[in-house]
Coordinates of C-alpha atoms and ligand atoms in Angstrom, one line a residue:
M1 CA -9.6 -0.1 -18.9
I2 CA -7.8 -3.1 -17.2
H3 CA -7.4 -4.0 -21.0
F4 CA -6.0 -0.6 -21.8
F5 CA -3.4 -0.9 -18.8
Y6 CA -2.5 -4.7 -20.1
L7 CA -1.6 -3.3 -23.4
A8 CA 0.2 -0.2 -22.2
C9 CA 2.3 -2.5 -20.3
L10 CA 3.1 -4.9 -23.0
F11 CA 3.9 -1.9 -25.2
T12 CA 6.4 -0.8 -22.6
V13 CA 7.7 -4.0 -22.2
T14 CA 8.5 -4.7 -26.0
D15 CA 9.8 -1.2 -26.4
S16 CA 12.0 -1.4 -23.1
A17 CA 15.8 -1.4 -23.6
F18 CA 15.8 -4.1 -21.2
S19 CA 13.9 -6.4 -23.5
K20 CA 16.1 -5.3 -26.5
R21 CA 19.4 -6.1 -24.7
F22 CA 18.3 -9.5 -23.9
G23 CA 16.5 -10.3 -27.4
A24 CA 13.5 -12.1 -26.0
P25 CA 10.4 -10.1 -25.0
I26 CA 10.2 -10.0 -21.2
K27 CA 6.7 -9.9 -19.6
N28 CA 7.5 -9.1 -16.4
N29 CA 10.1 -7.4 -14.1
D30 CA 10.9 -10.0 -11.7
R31 CA 13.3 -7.8 -9.6
P32 CA 10.7 -5.2 -8.2
I33 CA 11.6 -2.7 -5.6
I34 CA 8.6 -1.0 -3.7
G35 CA 9.3 2.3 -1.8
V36 CA 7.5 2.3 1.6
L37 CA 6.7 5.9 2.9
A38 CA 8.3 6.7 6.4
Q39 CA 6.4 8.8 8.6
D40 CA 6.8 11.6 11.4
V41 CA 8.0 10.5 14.7
F42 CA 5.7 12.0 17.4
N43 CA 8.4 12.6 19.9
A44 CA 11.2 13.2 17.4
T45 CA 14.9 13.1 18.8
P46 CA 17.9 13.3 16.5
Q47 CA 18.3 10.0 14.6
R48 CA 14.6 9.4 15.3
N49 CA 12.7 11.7 13.3
A50 CA 10.9 9.2 11.0
Y51 CA 10.0 5.5 11.2
I52 CA 8.8 2.7 9.3
A53 CA 7.3 -0.5 11.0
A54 CA 9.4 -3.6 10.0
S55 CA 6.2 -5.6 9.3
Y56 CA 5.6 -3.5 5.9
V57 CA 9.0 -4.4 4.9
K58 CA 8.5 -8.3 5.8
F59 CA 5.1 -8.1 4.3
L60 CA 6.6 -7.0 0.8
E61 CA 9.6 -9.2 1.1
S62 CA 7.6 -12.2 1.7
A63 CA 5.9 -11.7 -1.9
G64 CA 9.2 -11.5 -3.8
A65 CA 10.1 -7.4 -3.7
R66 CA 12.9 -5.6 -2.0
V67 CA 12.0 -2.3 -0.3
I68 CA 13.6 1.2 0.0
P69 CA 12.6 3.5 2.6
V70 CA 10.9 6.8 1.0
M71 CA 12.2 9.4 3.6
I72 CA 10.3 12.3 4.6
N73 CA 11.6 15.9 4.0
K74 CA 13.1 15.6 0.8
T75 CA 13.1 17.9 -2.1
E76 CA 10.5 17.3 -4.8
D77 CA 13.3 16.7 -7.4
E78 CA 14.6 14.2 -5.2
Y79 CA 11.2 12.4 -5.0
K80 CA 10.8 12.4 -8.7
R81 CA 14.4 10.9 -9.1
L82 CA 13.3 8.1 -6.7
F83 CA 10.0 7.5 -8.2
K84 CA 11.7 6.7 -11.6
S85 CA 13.6 4.1 -9.6
I86 CA 11.0 2.2 -7.9
N87 CA 8.1 -0.1 -9.2
G88 CA 5.5 1.0 -6.8
V89 CA 4.9 2.7 -3.3
L90 CA 3.2 1.7 0.1
F91 CA 1.7 4.4 2.4
P92 CA 1.6 2.6 5.6
G93 CA -0.7 2.8 8.7
G94 CA 0.0 5.1 11.5
G95 CA -0.9 8.1 13.3
V96 CA 0.2 11.3 11.7
S97 CA -2.0 14.4 10.4
L98 CA -3.3 13.6 6.7
K99 CA -3.0 17.2 6.2
S100 CA 0.2 18.9 7.9
S101 CA 2.6 15.8 8.3
K102 CA 5.9 15.3 6.2
Y103 CA 4.1 11.8 5.5
S104 CA 1.1 13.6 4.0
K105 CA 3.2 16.0 2.0
T106 CA 5.3 13.2 0.5
A107 CA 2.3 10.9 -0.1
T108 CA 0.8 13.9 -2.2
I109 CA 3.9 14.0 -4.1
F110 CA 3.8 10.4 -5.1
Y111 CA 0.3 10.1 -5.8
R112 CA 0.5 12.9 -8.6
L113 CA 3.4 11.2 -10.0
A114 CA 1.8 7.7 -9.9
L115 CA -1.5 9.5 -11.8
E116 CA 0.8 11.1 -14.1
A117 CA 2.7 8.1 -15.2
N118 CA -0.1 5.6 -15.3
S119 CA -1.9 8.1 -17.5
K120 CA 0.9 7.9 -20.0
G121 CA 0.9 4.0 -19.9
D122 CA 3.9 4.0 -17.4
Y123 CA 2.6 1.4 -14.9
F124 CA 3.1 2.1 -11.5
P125 CA 1.1 0.7 -8.7
V126 CA 0.2 2.5 -5.3
W127 CA -0.8 0.6 -2.2
G128 CA -2.5 2.4 1.2
T129 CA -3.1 0.5 4.3
C130 CA -5.1 2.1 7.0
L131 CA -3.9 5.7 7.4
G132 CA -2.7 5.2 3.8
F133 CA -6.1 4.1 2.8
E134 CA -7.5 7.3 4.4
M135 CA -4.8 9.6 2.8
L136 CA -5.9 8.2 -0.5
T137 CA -9.6 9.0 0.1
L138 CA -8.3 12.6 1.1
L139 CA -6.1 13.0 -1.9
T140 CA -8.8 11.6 -4.4
S141 CA -11.5 13.5 -3.1
G142 CA -9.7 16.9 -2.1
E143 CA -11.7 16.8 1.0
S144 CA -12.0 15.2 4.6
L145 CA -14.8 12.8 4.6
L146 CA -13.9 10.7 7.3
S147 CA -16.1 9.8 10.3
H148 CA -15.2 8.2 13.8
T149 CA -15.8 4.5 14.1
N150 CA -15.5 2.1 17.0
T151 CA -12.7 -0.2 15.4
K152 CA -9.5 0.5 17.2
G153 CA -8.8 -3.0 17.7
V154 CA -10.7 -5.7 16.2
A155 CA -10.3 -8.3 13.3
L156 CA -13.6 -8.6 11.2
P157 CA -14.8 -10.9 8.2
L158 CA -15.0 -8.8 4.9
N159 CA -18.3 -8.1 3.7
F160 CA -17.7 -8.4 -0.3
T161 CA -19.7 -6.2 -2.5
D162 CA -21.2 -7.6 -5.6
D163 CA -18.6 -5.5 -7.4
V164 CA -15.9 -7.7 -6.1
R165 CA -16.5 -9.9 -9.3
D166 CA -15.4 -7.1 -11.7
G167 CA -12.5 -6.4 -9.5
R168 CA -8.9 -7.0 -9.7
L169 CA -7.5 -7.2 -6.1
F170 CA -9.2 -10.5 -4.9
K171 CA -9.1 -12.2 -8.3
E172 CA -6.6 -14.8 -8.1
F173 CA -7.4 -15.4 -4.3
P174 CA -8.0 -19.2 -3.8
E175 CA -11.7 -19.9 -3.4
E176 CA -11.5 -21.4 0.1
L177 CA -9.5 -18.5 1.3
L178 CA -12.3 -16.0 -0.2
K179 CA -15.0 -17.9 1.9
S180 CA -13.1 -17.8 5.0
L181 CA -12.4 -14.1 4.6
A182 CA -16.2 -13.5 4.2
T183 CA -16.8 -15.8 7.5
E184 CA -13.8 -15.6 9.6
R185 CA -12.3 -12.6 11.6
L186 CA -9.0 -12.5 9.2
T187 CA -8.8 -8.9 8.9
V188 CA -7.1 -6.5 11.6
N189 CA -9.0 -3.0 11.9
S190 CA -6.8 -0.8 13.9
H191 CA -8.2 2.7 13.4
Q192 CA -10.6 5.4 14.9
W193 CA -11.3 7.3 11.4
S194 CA -13.1 5.5 8.3
I195 CA -14.9 6.5 5.2
T196 CA -18.5 5.6 6.0
T197 CA -20.4 3.9 2.7
E198 CA -22.8 6.6 3.0
N199 CA -20.0 9.4 2.8
F200 CA -18.5 7.4 0.1
A201 CA -21.8 7.6 -1.8
K202 CA -22.1 11.1 -1.5
S203 CA -18.6 12.0 -3.0
E204 CA -18.8 12.0 -6.9
K205 CA -15.0 12.0 -6.9
L206 CA -14.7 8.8 -5.1
K207 CA -17.3 7.1 -6.5
S208 CA -16.1 7.4 -10.0
F209 CA -12.6 7.0 -9.2
Y210 CA -12.6 3.6 -6.6
R211 CA -14.6 0.4 -7.1
V212 CA -15.6 -0.8 -3.6
L213 CA -14.6 -4.5 -2.8
S214 CA -15.5 -4.8 0.7
T215 CA -17.2 -3.0 3.7
N216 CA -17.5 -3.5 7.4
S217 CA -19.5 -2.2 10.2
D218 CA -18.7 -1.1 13.7
G219 CA -22.2 -2.0 14.7
Q220 CA -23.4 1.8 14.1
N221 CA -21.8 2.7 10.9
E222 CA -20.9 0.7 7.9
F223 CA -17.6 1.7 6.3
V224 CA -15.5 1.1 3.2
S225 CA -12.9 -1.6 4.0
T226 CA -11.3 -2.7 0.7
M227 CA -11.1 -0.3 -2.6
E228 CA -9.3 -0.4 -6.1
A229 CA -9.2 2.6 -8.7
Y230 CA -11.1 1.6 -11.6
N231 CA -8.6 3.0 -14.0
F232 CA -5.5 3.1 -12.2
P233 CA -3.5 0.5 -10.2
I234 CA -4.3 2.0 -6.9
Y235 CA -5.3 -0.1 -4.2
A236 CA -6.1 0.4 -0.7
T237 CA -7.3 -1.6 2.7
Q238 CA -8.6 -0.1 5.9
W239 CA -7.5 -3.3 7.5
H240 CA -3.9 -4.5 8.1
P241 CA -2.7 -7.4 5.6
E242 CA 0.9 -7.1 7.1
K243 CA 0.0 -7.9 10.8
N244 CA -1.3 -11.2 10.7
A245 CA 2.2 -12.8 10.0
F246 CA 4.4 -10.2 11.6
V247 CA 3.0 -8.4 14.5
W248 CA 2.2 -10.3 18.0
R249 CA 1.7 -7.3 20.4
R250 CA -2.0 -7.2 20.2
P251 CA -4.4 -10.2 21.2
Y252 CA -7.0 -9.3 18.4
I253 CA -4.6 -10.1 15.4
P254 CA -5.1 -13.6 13.9
H255 CA -2.3 -16.0 13.2
S256 CA -4.2 -18.8 11.6
G257 CA -3.1 -20.5 8.8
R258 CA -6.0 -18.5 7.0
A259 CA -4.8 -15.2 8.5
I260 CA -1.4 -15.9 7.1
E261 CA -2.7 -16.7 3.6
T262 CA -4.6 -13.6 3.7
G263 CA -1.5 -11.5 4.4
F264 CA 0.6 -13.5 1.8
Y265 CA -2.1 -13.2 -1.1
T266 CA -2.4 -9.6 -0.7
A267 CA 1.0 -9.0 -0.9
H268 CA 1.3 -11.2 -3.7
F269 CA -1.3 -9.3 -5.9
F270 CA 0.3 -5.9 -5.0
I271 CA 3.8 -7.3 -6.2
S272 CA 2.4 -8.8 -9.2
E273 CA 1.1 -5.4 -10.0
A274 CA 4.8 -4.0 -9.2
R275 CA 6.3 -6.5 -11.8
K276 CA 4.5 -4.6 -14.4
S277 CA 6.7 -1.5 -13.6
F278 CA 10.0 -0.9 -15.4
H279 CA 11.5 2.0 -13.4
S280 CA 14.9 1.1 -12.3
F281 CA 17.6 2.6 -10.3
R282 CA 20.3 4.8 -12.8
S283 CA 23.0 2.1 -11.4
V284 CA 23.6 -0.9 -9.2
K285 CA 25.5 1.2 -6.7
E286 CA 22.5 3.8 -6.6
E287 CA 20.2 0.8 -5.8
R288 CA 22.4 -0.9 -3.2
K289 CA 22.8 2.4 -1.6
A290 CA 18.9 3.1 -1.2
L291 CA 17.8 -0.5 0.2
I292 CA 16.4 -0.8 3.5
Y293 CA 19.2 -3.5 4.0
N294 CA 21.4 -0.6 5.0
Y295 CA 19.5 0.1 8.1
K296 CA 18.6 -2.1 11.2
P297 CA 15.3 -2.5 12.7
E298 CA 15.1 -2.1 16.6
Y299 CA 13.4 -4.5 18.6
T300 CA 10.6 -2.2 20.5
G301 CA 9.3 -4.7 22.6
K302 CA 6.7 -3.4 25.1
L303 CA 7.0 0.1 24.1
S304 CA 5.3 -0.1 20.8
A305 CA 2.3 -1.8 18.8
F306 CA 5.2 -3.0 16.7
E307 CA 7.9 -5.5 17.6
Q308 CA 10.4 -4.1 15.2
I309 CA 10.8 -0.5 13.8
Y310 CA 13.2 1.1 11.5
Y311 CA 14.2 4.5 12.7
F312 CA 15.5 7.2 10.5
D313 CA 17.5 10.2 11.0
Ligands
NAG1 C1 12.6 19.8 6.1 O1 12.1 20.1 7.4 C2 12.4 21.5 7.9 C3 11.8 21.4 9.4 O2 10.6 21.2 9.5 C4 11.8 22.4 6.9 O3 12.0 23.7 7.3 C5 12.3 22.3 5.5 O4 11.5 22.9 4.6 C6 11.8 20.8 5.0 N1 12.4 20.5 3.7 C7 11.8 20.0 2.7 C8 12.6 20.0 1.2 O5 10.7 19.6 2.8
NAG2 C1 -23.0 -6.3 4.4 O1 -23.4 -5.4 3.3 C2 -24.6 -5.2 3.0 C3 -25.0 -4.3 2.1 O2 -24.5 -2.9 2.5 C4 -25.5 -4.9 4.2 O3 -26.9 -5.3 3.8 C5 -25.4 -6.2 5.3 O4 -26.1 -6.0 6.4 C6 -23.8 -6.1 5.8 N1 -23.6 -7.3 6.4 C7 -22.8 -7.1 7.6 C8 -22.7 -8.5 8.0 O5 -22.3 -6.2 7.8

């Protein structure tokens, strides 16, 4: 299936107006733009109905992407138009409901659009982190299979599965980094809910859709910590690759050289996937208006688990 996507991608490329315009076939879109999903603010006030933690933006920018905020509470038509303008979407971590929040409503639309597009050979990667990971398990299985785990604030080494060898996500990671990932506490867990390997194995829908790349344990229950879809460019980590370089508020977040490499190679992988997407805004003006550069992150200091947050109306 990987081959299928690769071919589908090349096909789009040779066919695209872009390569025709410039003569030579172009293999990659080196100007990828990623949509990051905003989420509902718990105590919403005017001008502060939704937010994005700045760490997700920096994480993507560090690997060569630009970011646009995907606002919540837009119409389906607006999301469809946006979907055709961007080269990937990231569902970030957070604390909103997976069933009733505007975040979940928006994620549901983008997930469906991504499945449709990829099925037609229109490459479009999706990334889920923490809550985004949990959201994807719900979207794929259609049921809530999450269990409580004692993983609110802890960095852990990844327990790689045998299937990681057939996987894509870690393929280009340096050998030394993979060794460190398996032995050092480089991946930050900041969640109360997880999909246990037991529940995962019970779900035909999850088992047939996702390859489990790593697991972790809270000492009681083993849970899935990294997964990727077999036949779609959909990737998810229960851990936070964006925190290591960009969040300092919690003592368990590692900042070692290897920890920073972990974040970078993870972002690099996802953006490499986004370079296979050829969606674009209809005009430079529309693109400029959508970019997150139009907004200023706020320093939230002691008030938050993040240093900087973008707030939206
Ligand atoms: C936006 O939010 C309001 C208030 O929750 C709701 O009534 C409205 O239907 C929402 N619009 C969309 C497009 O979701
Ligand atoms: C890693 O996963 C294997 C397979 O589930 C399990 O047997 C082993 O105990 C796990 N190791 C750790 C350190 O959790």
